[in-house]
mmCIF file of C-alpha atoms and ligand atoms in Angstrom:
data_model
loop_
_atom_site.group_PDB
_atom_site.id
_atom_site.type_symbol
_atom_site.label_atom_id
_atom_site.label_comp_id
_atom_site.label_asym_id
_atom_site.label_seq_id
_atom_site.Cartn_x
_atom_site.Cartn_y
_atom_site.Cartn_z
ATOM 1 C CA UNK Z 299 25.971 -2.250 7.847
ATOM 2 C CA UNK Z 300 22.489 -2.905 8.295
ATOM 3 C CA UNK Z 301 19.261 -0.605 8.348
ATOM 4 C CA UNK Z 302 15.813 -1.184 8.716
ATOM 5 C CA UNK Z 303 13.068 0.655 6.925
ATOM 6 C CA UNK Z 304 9.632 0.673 8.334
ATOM 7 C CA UNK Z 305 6.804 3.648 6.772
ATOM 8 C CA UNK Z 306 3.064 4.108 6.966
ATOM 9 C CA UNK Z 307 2.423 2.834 10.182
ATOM 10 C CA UNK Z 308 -1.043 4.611 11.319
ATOM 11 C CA UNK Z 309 -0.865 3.873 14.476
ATOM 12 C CA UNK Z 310 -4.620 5.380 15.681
ATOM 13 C CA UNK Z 311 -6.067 3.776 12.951
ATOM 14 C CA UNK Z 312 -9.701 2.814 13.490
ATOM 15 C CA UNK Z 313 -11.846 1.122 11.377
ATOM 16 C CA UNK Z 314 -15.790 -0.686 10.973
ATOM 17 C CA UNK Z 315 -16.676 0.069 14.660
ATOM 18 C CA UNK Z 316 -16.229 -3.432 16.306
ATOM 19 C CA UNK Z 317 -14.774 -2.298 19.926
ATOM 20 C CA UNK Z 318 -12.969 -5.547 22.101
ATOM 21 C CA UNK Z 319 -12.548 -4.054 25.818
ATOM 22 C CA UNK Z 320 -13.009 -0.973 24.956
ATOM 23 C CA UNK Z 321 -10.562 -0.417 21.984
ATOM 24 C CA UNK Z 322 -11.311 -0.279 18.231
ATOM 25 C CA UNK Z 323 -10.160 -4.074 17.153
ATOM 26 C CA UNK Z 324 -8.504 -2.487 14.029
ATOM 27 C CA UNK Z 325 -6.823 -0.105 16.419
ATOM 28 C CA UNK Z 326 -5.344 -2.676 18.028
ATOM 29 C CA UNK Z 327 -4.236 -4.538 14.866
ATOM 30 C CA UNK Z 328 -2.296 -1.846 14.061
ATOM 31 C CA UNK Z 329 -0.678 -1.274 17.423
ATOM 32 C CA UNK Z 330 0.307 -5.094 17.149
ATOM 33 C CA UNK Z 331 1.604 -5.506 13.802
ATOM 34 C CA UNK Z 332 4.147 -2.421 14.893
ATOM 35 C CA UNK Z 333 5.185 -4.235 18.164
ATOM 36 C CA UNK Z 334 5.797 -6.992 16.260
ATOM 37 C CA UNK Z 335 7.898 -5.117 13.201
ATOM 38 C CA UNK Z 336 10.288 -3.970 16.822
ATOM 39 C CA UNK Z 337 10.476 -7.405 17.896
ATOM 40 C CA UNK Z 338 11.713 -8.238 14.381
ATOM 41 C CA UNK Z 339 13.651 -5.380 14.707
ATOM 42 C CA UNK Z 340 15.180 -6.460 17.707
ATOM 43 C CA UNK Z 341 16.393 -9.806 16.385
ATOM 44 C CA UNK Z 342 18.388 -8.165 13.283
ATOM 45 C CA UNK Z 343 20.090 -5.827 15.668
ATOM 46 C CA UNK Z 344 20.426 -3.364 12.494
ATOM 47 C CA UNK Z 345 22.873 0.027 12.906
ATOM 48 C CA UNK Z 346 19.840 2.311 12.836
ATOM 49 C CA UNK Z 347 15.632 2.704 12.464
ATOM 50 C CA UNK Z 348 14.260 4.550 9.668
ATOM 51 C CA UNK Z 349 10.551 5.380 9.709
ATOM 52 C CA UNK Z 350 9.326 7.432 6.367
ATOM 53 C CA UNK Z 351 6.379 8.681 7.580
ATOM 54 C CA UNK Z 352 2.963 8.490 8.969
ATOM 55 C CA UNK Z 353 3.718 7.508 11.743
ATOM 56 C CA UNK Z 354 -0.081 8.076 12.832
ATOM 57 C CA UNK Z 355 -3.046 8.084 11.195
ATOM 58 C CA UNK Z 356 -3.905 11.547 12.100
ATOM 59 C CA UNK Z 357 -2.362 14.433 13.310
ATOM 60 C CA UNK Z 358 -4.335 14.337 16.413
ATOM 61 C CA UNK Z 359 -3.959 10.704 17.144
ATOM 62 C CA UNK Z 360 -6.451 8.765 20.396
ATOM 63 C CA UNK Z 361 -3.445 8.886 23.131
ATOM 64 C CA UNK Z 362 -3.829 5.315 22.817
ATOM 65 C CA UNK Z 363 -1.732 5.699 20.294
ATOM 66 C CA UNK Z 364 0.881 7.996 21.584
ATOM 67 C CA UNK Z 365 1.360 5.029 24.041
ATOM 68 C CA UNK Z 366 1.710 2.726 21.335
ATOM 69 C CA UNK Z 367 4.802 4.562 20.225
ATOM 70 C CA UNK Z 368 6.101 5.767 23.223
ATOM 71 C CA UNK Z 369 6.563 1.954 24.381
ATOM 72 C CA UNK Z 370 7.761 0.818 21.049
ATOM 73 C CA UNK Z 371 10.266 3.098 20.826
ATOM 74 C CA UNK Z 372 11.255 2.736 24.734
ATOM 75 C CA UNK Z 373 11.334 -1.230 23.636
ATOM 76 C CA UNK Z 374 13.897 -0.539 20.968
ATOM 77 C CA UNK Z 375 15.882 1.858 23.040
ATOM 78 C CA UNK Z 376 16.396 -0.141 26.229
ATOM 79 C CA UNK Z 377 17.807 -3.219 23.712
ATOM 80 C CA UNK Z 378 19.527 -1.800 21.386
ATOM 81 C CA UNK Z 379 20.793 1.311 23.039
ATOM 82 C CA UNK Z 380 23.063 2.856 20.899
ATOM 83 C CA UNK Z 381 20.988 2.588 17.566
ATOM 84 C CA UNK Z 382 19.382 5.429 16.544
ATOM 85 C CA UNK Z 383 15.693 5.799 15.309
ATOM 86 C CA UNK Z 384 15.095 8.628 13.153
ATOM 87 C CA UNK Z 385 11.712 9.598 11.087
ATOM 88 C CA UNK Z 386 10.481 11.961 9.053
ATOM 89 C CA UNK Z 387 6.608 13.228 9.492
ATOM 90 C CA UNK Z 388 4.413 12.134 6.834
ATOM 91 C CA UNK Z 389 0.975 14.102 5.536
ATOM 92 C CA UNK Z 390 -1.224 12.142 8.011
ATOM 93 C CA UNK Z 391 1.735 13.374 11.107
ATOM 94 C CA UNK Z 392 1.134 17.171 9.516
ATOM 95 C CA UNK Z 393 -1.453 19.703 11.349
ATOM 96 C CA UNK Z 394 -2.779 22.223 8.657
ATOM 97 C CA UNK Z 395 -1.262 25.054 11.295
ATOM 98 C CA UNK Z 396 2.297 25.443 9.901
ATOM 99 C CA UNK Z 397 3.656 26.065 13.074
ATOM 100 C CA UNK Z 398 1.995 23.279 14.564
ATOM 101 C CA UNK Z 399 4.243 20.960 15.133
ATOM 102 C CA UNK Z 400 1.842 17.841 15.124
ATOM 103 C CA UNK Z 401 2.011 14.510 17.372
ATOM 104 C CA UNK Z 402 5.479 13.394 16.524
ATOM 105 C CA UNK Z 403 7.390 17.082 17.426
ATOM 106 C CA UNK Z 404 7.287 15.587 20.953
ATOM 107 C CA UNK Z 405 9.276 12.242 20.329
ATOM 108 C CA UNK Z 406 12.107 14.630 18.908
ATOM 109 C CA UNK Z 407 13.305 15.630 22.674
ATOM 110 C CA UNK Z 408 14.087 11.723 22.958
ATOM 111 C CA UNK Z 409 17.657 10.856 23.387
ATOM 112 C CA UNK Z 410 18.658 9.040 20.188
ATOM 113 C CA UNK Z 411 15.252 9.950 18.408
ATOM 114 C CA UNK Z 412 15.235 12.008 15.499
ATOM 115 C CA UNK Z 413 11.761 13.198 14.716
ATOM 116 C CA UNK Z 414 11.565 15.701 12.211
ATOM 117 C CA UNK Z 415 8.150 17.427 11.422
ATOM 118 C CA UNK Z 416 9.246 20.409 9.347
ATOM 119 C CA UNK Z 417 12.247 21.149 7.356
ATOM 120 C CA UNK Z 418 14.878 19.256 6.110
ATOM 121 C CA UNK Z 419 17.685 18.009 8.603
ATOM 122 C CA UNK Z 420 20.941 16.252 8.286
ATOM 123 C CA UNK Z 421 22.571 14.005 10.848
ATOM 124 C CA UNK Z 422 25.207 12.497 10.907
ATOM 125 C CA UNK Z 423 27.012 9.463 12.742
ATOM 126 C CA UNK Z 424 30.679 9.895 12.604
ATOM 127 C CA UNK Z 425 30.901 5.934 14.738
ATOM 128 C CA UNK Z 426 28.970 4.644 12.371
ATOM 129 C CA UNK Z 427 30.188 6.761 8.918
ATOM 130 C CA UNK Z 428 26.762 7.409 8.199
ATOM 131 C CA UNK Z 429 24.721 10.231 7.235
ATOM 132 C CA UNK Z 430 21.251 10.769 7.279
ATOM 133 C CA UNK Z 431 18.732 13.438 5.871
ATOM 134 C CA UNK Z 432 15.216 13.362 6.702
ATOM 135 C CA UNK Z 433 12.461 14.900 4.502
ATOM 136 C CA UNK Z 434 9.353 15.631 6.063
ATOM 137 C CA UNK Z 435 5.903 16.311 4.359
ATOM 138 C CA UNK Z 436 5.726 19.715 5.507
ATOM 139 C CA UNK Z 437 9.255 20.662 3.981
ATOM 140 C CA UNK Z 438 8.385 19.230 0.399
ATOM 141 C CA UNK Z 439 4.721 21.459 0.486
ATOM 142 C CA UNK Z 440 5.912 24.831 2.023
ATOM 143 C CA UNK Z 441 8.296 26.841 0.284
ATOM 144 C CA UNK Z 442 10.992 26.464 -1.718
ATOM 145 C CA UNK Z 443 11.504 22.496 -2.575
ATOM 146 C CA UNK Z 444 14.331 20.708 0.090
ATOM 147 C CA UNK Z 445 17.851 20.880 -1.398
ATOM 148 C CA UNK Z 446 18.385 16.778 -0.546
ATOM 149 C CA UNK Z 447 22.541 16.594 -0.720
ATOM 150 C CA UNK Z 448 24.394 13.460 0.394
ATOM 151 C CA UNK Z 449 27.040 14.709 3.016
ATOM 152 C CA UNK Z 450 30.557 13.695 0.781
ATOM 153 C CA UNK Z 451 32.194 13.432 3.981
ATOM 154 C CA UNK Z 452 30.390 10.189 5.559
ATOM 155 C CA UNK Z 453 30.826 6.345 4.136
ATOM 156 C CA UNK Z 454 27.527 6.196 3.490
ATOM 157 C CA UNK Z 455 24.576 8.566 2.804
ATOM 158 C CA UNK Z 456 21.050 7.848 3.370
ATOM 159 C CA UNK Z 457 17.876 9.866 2.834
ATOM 160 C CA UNK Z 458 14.464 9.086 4.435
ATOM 161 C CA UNK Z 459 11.202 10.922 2.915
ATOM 162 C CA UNK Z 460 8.290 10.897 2.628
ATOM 163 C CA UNK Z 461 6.238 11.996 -0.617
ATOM 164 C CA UNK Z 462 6.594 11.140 -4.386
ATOM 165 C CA UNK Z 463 9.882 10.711 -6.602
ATOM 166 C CA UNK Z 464 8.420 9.546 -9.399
ATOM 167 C CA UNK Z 465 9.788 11.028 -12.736
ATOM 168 C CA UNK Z 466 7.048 13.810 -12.742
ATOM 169 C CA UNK Z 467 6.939 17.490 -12.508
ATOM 170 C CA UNK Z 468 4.346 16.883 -9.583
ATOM 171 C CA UNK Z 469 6.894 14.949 -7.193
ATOM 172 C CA UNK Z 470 7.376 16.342 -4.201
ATOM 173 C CA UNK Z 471 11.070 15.142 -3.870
ATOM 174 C CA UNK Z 472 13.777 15.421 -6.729
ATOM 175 C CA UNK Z 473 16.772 13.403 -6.544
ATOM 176 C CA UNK Z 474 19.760 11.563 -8.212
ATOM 177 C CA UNK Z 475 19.392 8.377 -6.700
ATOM 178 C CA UNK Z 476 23.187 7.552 -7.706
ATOM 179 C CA UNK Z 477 24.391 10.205 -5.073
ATOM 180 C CA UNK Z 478 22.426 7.647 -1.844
ATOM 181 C CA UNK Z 479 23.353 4.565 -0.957
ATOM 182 C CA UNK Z 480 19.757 4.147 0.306
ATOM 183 C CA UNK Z 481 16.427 6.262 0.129
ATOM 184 C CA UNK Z 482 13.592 5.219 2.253
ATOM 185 C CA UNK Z 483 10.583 6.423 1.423
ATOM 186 C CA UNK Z 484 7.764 6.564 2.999
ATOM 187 C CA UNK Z 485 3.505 7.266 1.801
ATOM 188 C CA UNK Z 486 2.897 4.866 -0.729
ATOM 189 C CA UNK Z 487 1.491 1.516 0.912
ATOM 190 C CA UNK Z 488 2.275 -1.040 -1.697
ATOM 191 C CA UNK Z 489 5.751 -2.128 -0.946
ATOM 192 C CA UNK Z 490 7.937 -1.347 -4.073
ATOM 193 C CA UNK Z 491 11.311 0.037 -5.588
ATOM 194 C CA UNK Z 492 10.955 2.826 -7.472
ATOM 195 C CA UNK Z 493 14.918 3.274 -8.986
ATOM 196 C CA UNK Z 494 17.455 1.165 -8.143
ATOM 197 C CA UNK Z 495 18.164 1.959 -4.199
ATOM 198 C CA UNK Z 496 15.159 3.896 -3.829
ATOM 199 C CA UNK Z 497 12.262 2.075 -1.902
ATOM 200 C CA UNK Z 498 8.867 2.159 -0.423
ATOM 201 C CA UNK Z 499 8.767 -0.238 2.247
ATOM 202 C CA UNK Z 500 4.508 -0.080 2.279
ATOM 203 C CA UNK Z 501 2.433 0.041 5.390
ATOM 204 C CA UNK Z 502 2.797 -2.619 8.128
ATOM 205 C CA UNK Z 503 -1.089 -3.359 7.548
ATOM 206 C CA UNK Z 504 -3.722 -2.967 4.995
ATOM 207 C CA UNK Z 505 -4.796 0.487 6.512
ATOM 208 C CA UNK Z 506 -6.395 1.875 3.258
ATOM 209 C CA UNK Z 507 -10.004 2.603 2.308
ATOM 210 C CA UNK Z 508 -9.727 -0.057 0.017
ATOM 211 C CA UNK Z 509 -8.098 -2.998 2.139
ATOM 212 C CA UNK Z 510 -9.051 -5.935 -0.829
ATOM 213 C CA UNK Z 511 -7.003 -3.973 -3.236
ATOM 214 C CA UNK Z 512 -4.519 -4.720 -0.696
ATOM 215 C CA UNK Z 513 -5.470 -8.420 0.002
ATOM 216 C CA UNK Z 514 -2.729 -10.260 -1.741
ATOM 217 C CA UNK Z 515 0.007 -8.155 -1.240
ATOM 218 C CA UNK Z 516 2.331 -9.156 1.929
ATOM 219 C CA UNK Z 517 2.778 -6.283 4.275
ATOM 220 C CA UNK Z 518 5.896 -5.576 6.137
ATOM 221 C CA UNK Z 519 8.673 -3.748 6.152
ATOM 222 C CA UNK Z 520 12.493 -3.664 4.686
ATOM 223 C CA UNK Z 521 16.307 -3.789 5.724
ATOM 224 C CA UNK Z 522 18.609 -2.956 3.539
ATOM 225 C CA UNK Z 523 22.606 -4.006 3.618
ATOM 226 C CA UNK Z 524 24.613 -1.153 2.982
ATOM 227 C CA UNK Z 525 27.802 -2.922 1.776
ATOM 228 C CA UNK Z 526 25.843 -5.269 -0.699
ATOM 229 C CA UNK Z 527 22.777 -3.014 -1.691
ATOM 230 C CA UNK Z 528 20.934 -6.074 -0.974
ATOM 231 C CA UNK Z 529 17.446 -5.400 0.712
ATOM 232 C CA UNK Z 530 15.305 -8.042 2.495
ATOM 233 C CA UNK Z 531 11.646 -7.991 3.167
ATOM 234 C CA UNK Z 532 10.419 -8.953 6.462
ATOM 235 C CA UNK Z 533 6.348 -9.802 6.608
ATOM 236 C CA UNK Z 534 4.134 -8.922 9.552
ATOM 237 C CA UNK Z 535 1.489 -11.070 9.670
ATOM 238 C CA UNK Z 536 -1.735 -8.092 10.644
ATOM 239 C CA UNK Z 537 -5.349 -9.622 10.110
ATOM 240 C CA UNK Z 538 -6.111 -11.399 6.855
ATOM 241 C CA UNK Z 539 -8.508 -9.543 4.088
ATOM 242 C CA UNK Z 540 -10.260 -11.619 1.910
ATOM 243 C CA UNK Z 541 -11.741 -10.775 -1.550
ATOM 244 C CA UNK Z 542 -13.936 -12.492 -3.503
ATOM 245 C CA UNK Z 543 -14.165 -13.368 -6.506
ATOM 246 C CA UNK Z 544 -17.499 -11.955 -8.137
ATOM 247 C CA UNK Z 545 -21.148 -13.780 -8.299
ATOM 248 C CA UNK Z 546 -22.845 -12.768 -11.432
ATOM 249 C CA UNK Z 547 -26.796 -12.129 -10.700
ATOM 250 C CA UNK Z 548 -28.596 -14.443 -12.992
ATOM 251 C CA UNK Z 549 -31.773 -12.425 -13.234
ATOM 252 C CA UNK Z 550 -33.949 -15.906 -14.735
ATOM 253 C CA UNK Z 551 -32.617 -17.659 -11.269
ATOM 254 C CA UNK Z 552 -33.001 -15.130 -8.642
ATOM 255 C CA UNK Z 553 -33.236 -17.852 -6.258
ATOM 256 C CA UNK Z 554 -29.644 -18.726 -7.027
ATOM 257 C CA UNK Z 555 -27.903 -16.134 -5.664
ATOM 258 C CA UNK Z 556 -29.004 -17.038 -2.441
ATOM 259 C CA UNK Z 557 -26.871 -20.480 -2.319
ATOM 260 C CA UNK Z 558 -23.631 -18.984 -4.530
ATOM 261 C CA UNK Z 559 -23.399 -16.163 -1.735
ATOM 262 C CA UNK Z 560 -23.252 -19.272 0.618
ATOM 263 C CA UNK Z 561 -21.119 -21.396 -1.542
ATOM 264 C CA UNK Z 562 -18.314 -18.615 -1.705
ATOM 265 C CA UNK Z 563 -18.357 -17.373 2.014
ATOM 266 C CA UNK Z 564 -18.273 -21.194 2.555
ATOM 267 C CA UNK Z 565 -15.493 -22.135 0.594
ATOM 268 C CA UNK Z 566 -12.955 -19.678 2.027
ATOM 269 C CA UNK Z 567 -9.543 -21.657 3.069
ATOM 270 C CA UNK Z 568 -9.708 -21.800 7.030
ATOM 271 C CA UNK Z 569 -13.102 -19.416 6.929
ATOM 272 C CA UNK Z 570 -13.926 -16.148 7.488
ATOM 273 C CA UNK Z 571 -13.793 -16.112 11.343
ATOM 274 C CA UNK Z 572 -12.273 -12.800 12.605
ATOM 275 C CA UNK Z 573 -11.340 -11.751 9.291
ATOM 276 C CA UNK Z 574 -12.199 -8.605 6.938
ATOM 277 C CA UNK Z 575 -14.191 -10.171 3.965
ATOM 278 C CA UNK Z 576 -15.059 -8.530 0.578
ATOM 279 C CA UNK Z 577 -17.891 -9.938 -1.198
ATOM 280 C CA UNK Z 578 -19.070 -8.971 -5.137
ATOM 281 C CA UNK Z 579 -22.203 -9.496 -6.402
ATOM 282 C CA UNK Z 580 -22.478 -7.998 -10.037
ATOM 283 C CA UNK Z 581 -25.476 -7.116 -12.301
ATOM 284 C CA UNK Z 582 -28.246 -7.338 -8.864
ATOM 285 C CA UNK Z 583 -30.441 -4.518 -8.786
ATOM 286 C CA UNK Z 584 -30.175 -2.500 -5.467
ATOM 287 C CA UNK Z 585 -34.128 -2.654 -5.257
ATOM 288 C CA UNK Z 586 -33.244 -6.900 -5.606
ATOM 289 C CA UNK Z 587 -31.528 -6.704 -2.423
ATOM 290 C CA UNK Z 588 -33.728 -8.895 -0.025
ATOM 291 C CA UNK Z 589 -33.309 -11.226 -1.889
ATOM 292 C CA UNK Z 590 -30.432 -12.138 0.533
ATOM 293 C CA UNK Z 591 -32.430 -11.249 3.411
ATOM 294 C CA UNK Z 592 -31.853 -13.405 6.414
ATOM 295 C CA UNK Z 593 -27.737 -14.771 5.057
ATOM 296 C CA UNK Z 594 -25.927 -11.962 6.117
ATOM 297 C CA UNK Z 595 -26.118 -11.569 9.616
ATOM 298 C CA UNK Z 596 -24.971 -15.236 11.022
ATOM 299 C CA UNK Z 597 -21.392 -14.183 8.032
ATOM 300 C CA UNK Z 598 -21.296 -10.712 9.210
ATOM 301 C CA UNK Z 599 -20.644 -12.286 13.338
ATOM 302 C CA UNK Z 600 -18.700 -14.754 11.893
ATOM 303 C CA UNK Z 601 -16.146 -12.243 10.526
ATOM 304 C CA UNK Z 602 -14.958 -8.917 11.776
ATOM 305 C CA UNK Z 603 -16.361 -7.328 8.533
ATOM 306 C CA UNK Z 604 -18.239 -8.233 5.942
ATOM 307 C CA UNK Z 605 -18.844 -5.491 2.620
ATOM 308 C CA UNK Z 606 -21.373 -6.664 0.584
ATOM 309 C CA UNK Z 607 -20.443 -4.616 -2.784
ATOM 310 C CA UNK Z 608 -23.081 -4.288 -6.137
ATOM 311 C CA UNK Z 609 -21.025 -4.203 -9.238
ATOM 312 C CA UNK Z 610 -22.276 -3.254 -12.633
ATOM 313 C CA UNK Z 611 -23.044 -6.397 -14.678
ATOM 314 C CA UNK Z 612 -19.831 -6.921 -16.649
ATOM 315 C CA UNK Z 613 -19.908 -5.588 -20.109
ATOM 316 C CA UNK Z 614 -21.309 -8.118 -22.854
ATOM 317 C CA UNK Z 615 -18.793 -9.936 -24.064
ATOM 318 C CA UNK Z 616 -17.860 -8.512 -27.660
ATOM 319 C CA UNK Z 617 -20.467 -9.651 -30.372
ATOM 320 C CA UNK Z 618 -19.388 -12.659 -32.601
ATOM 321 C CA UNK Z 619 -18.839 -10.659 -35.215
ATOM 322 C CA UNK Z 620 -15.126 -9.272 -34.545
ATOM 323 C CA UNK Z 621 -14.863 -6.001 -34.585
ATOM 324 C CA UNK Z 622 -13.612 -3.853 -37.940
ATOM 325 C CA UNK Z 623 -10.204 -2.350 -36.149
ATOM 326 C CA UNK Z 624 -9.659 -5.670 -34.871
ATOM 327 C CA UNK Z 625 -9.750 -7.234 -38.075
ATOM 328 C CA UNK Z 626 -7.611 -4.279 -39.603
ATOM 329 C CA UNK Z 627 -5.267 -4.858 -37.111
ATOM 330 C CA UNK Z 628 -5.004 -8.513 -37.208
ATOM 331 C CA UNK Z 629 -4.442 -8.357 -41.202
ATOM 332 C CA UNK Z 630 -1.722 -5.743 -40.904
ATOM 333 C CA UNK Z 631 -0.027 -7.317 -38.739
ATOM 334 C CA UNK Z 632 -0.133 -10.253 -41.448
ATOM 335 C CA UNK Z 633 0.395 -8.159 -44.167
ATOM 336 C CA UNK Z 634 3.758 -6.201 -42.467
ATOM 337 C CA UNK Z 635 4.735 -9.991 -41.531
ATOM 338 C CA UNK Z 636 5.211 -10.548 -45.511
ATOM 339 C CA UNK Z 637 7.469 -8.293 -46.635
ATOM 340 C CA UNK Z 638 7.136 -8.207 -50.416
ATOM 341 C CA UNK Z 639 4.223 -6.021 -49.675
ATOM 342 C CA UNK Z 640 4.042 -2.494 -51.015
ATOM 343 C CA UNK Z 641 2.087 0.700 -49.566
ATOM 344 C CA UNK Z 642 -0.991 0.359 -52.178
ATOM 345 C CA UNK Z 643 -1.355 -2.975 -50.823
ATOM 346 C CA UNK Z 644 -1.772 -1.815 -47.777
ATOM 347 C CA UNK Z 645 -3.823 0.669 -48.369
ATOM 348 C CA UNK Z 646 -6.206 -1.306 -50.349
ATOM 349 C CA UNK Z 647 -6.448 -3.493 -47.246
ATOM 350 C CA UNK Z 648 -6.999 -1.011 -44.608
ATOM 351 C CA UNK Z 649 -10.284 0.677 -46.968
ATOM 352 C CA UNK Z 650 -11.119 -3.400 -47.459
ATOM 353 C CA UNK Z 651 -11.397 -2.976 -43.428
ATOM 354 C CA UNK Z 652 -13.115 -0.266 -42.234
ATOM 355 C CA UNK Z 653 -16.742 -0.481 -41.677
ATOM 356 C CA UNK Z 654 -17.944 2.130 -44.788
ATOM 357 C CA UNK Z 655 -16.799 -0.230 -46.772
ATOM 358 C CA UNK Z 656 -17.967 -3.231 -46.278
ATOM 359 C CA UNK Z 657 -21.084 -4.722 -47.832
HETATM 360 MN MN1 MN U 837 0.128 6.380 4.686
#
């Protein structure tokens, strides 16, 4: 039995201003790279939906994307009628008002929809043996912390939350990952497992502040094959992000910086039309800043965004003389690599070492 896992899909994000008929174009990104996760959807047929959260960027999302949904899950339903969909409010689905239900309380009243914005619930599918519990944001912040129990009575038992689970007293969401065949979490936006079973599928585009952090890192979401435990990864393909590598300022050839901005924005595979671009410069002095006067603009129509970002020159690289400790270090781990070595001998060598003592 097959389910997919899909999280973090913001639809209502908007992002760097740039409006085509009327919409935000980074809206619209994200409105396409979730119709395309249902078309994928649609072709692996799987025996349910799982969506872990933030569903929308905001708890009071542009209706535009209350459509989005609405039609993606109307897609889903009409072709694969009896599978369910069932999701779990994230942070960015959560009002502050507690009993504000938020955006998603309305897709609840949808006939096979689960869409759970507060506590806990468990549901189960006696057809298909399968059990699911749904953690919401709200449940693992208010009150006492969700009692997450597989149901003993169903084949197989799967939990869908949204939150941390890392080994730390600050998780939100304690579990024994041996008691669920699958957990589907949802908040992170890298993609990763986090115990064996338990996975983040990431966000279906690079809707962070930071998208070049993101840059390299496929985006998509997961299905997971009950029987086997196997999981598969299935990429959407949402607008590229590309980040540069770093121009040093040299401050003796000023003029220089000039034709390596143009170099590098010149030498990126298939260009930078339509695409979000990160450029570095490091060590140029904000006040040093015209000295690109007159590049930017024709780049910045060219793509759909173009940061220009001032790093700090990077550090010196370490004088020639190496370092005491990394002497010390280097000789002990000589000296513990010969073993007829005693303890004054290494004690000798670590005062030979250090800095005080050397002449
Ligand atoms: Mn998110």
């Amino acid at each position: 039995m097959i389910i997919a896992h899909l999280s973090d899909l913001h639809l209502g994000y908007r992002a760097f201003g740039h409006m085509e008929q009327g919409r935000n174009v980074r809206e619209a990104d994200v409105a396409r790279a979730f119709h395309q996760a249902i078309q994928r959807v649609l072709e692996i047929a799987p025996a349910a939906v799982l969506v872990a959260g933030d569903v929308f960027d905001r708890p009071e999302p542009p209706h535009s994307a209350l459509v989005a949904l609405a039609q993606g899950l109307q897609t889903l339903r009409e072709a694969l009628p009896d599978v369910p969909v069932l999701m779990a409010a994230g942070a960015r689905d959560t009002p502050p008002g507690p009993a504000d239900p938020g955006p998603l309380g309305a897709f609840d009243t949808l006939a096979g929809v689960e869409a759970v914005t507060a506590t806990t619930r468990s549901v189960h599918y006696s057809k298909l043996n399968l059990n699911v519990v749904l953690v919401p944001h709200r449940s693992t912040v208010q009150g006492p912390r969700p009692v997450v129990v597989p149901n003993p009575d169903a084949r197989w038992n799967v939990l869908v939350g949204y939150g941390s689970v890392d080994e730390e007293a600050a998780s939100l969401l304690s579990l024994d990952s041996g008691d669920w065949d699958y957990v589907a979490l949802g908040h992170e936006h890298f993609r990763r497992e986090v115990l064996p079973g338990v996975h983040y599928a990431g966000a279906l585009e690079r809707v962070g502040a930071t998208p070049w952090e993101e840059a390299a890192e496929e985006k998509g979401f997961l299905t997971c094959d009950l029987e086997s435990g196997q999981t598969r990864f299935h990429p959407i393909h949402g607008r590229p992000v590309v980040s540069l590598e770093p121009i040093p300022f040299e401050a003796d050839r000023p003029e220089r910086l000039r034709e390596r901005v143009i170099e590098v924005l010149g030498e990126v595979p298939g260009g930078i039309e339509e695409k979000i671009v990160r450029i570095r410069i490091q060590g140029l002095p904000p006040g040093q800043l015209d000295l690109l006067e007159g590049v930017l603009p024709e780049y910045r129509r060219r793509a759909l965004h173009l940061e220009v970002q001032l790093d700090d020159a990077p550090p010196l690289s370490l004088s020639q003389e190496v370092k005491p400790s990394v002497r010390m270090a280097s000789r002990l781990v000589e000296c513990l690599a010969d073993q007829s070595d005693n303890f004054d001998a290494l004690l000798e060598l670590v005062q030979e070492c250090l800095p005080e003592r050397r002449a």
